[in-house]
Coordinates of C-alpha atoms in Angstrom, one line a residue:
X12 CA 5.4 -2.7 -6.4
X13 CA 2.1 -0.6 -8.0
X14 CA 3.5 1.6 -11.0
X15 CA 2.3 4.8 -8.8
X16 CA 4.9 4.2 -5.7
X17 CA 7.4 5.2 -8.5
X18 CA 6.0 8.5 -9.0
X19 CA 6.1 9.6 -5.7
X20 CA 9.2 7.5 -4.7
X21 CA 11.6 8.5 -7.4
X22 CA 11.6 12.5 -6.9
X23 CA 12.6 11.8 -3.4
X24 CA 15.3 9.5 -4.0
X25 CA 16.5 11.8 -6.7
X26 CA 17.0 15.1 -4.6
X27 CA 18.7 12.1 -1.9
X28 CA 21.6 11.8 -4.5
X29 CA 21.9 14.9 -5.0
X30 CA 21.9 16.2 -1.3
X31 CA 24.2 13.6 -1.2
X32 CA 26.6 14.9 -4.1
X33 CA 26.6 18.2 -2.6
X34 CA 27.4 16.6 0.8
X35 CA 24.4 17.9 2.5
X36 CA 24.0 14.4 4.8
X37 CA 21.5 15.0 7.0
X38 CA 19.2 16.1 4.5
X39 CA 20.0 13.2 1.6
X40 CA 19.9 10.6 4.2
X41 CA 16.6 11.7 5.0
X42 CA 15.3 11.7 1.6
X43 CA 16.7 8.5 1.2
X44 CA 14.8 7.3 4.3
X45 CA 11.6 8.6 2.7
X46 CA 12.1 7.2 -0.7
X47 CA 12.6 3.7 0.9
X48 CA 9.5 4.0 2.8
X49 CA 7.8 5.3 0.2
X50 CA 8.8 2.2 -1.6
X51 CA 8.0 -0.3 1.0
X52 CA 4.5 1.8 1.7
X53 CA 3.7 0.9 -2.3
X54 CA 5.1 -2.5 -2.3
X55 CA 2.4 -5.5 -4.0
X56 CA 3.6 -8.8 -2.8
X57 CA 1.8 -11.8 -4.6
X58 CA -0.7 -13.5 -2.5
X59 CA -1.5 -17.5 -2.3
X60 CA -5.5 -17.5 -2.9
X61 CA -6.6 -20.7 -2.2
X62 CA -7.6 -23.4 -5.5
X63 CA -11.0 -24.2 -3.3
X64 CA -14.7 -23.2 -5.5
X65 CA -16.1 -20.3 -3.4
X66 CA -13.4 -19.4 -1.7
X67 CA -13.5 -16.4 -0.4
X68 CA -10.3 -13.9 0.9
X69 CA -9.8 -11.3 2.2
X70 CA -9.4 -8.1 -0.3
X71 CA -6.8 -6.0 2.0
X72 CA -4.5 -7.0 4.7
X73 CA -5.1 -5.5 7.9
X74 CA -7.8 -6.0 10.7
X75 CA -11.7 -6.4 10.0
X76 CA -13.2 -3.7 12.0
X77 CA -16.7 -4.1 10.8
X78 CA -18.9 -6.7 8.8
X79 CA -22.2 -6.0 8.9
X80 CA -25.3 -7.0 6.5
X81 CA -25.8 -3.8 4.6
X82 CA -28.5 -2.4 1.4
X83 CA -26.1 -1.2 -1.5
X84 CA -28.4 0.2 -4.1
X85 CA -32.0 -1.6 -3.3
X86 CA -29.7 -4.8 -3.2
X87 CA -28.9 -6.7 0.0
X88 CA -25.2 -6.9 0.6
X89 CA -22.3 -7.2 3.1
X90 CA -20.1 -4.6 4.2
X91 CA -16.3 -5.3 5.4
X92 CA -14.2 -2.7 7.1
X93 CA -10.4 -3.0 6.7
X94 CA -8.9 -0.9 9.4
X95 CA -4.9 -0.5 7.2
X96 CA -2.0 0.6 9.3
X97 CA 1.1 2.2 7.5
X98 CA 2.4 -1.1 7.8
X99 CA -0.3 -3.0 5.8
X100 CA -0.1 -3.7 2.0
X101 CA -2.2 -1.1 0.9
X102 CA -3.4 -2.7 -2.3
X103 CA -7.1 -3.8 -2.2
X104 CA -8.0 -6.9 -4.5
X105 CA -11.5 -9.0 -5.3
X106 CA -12.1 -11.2 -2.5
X107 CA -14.7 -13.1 -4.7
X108 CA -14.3 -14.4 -8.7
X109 CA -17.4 -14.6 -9.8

């Protein structure tokens, strides 16, 4: 998991034990449920990049929406669009060591 999904995942799973402690259920059980998905929204799981030179992969999980030939600064280039549902890794990598 990226250090950050602790900062917001932690405060909520906090007031959970202690809604809990108090024996408000409804209400720790539901910042429990959010402190989990805040922790599976954050989550980083390691990826097998392939050993082949000039290999290229893709730098999000999700579905390409757009790739198009695009001008970045006077320079030719190519622009990918990631459509990421809540249920994608949202962690975006290199696709390409150069």
């Amino acid at each position: 998991m990226v250090k950050e999904g602790y900062y917001f995942g932690l405060p909520p799973l906090a007031l959970s034990g202690f809604a809990l402690l108090f024996r408000w259920t409804i209400a720790g059980t539901l910042l429990l449920l959010l402190a989990a998905f805040i922790f599976y929204f954050f989550r980083d799981p390691d990826r097998v990049i392939p050993a082949d030179a000039g290999a290229i992969v893709s730098p999000a999980d999700g579905r390409v929406v757009v790739a198009t030939d695009e001008e970045n600064a006077g320079r030719p280039g190519k622009r990918i669009s990631v459509f990421l549902a809540i249920w994608n890794v949202h962690v975006n990598r290199s696709p390409l060591q150069a």
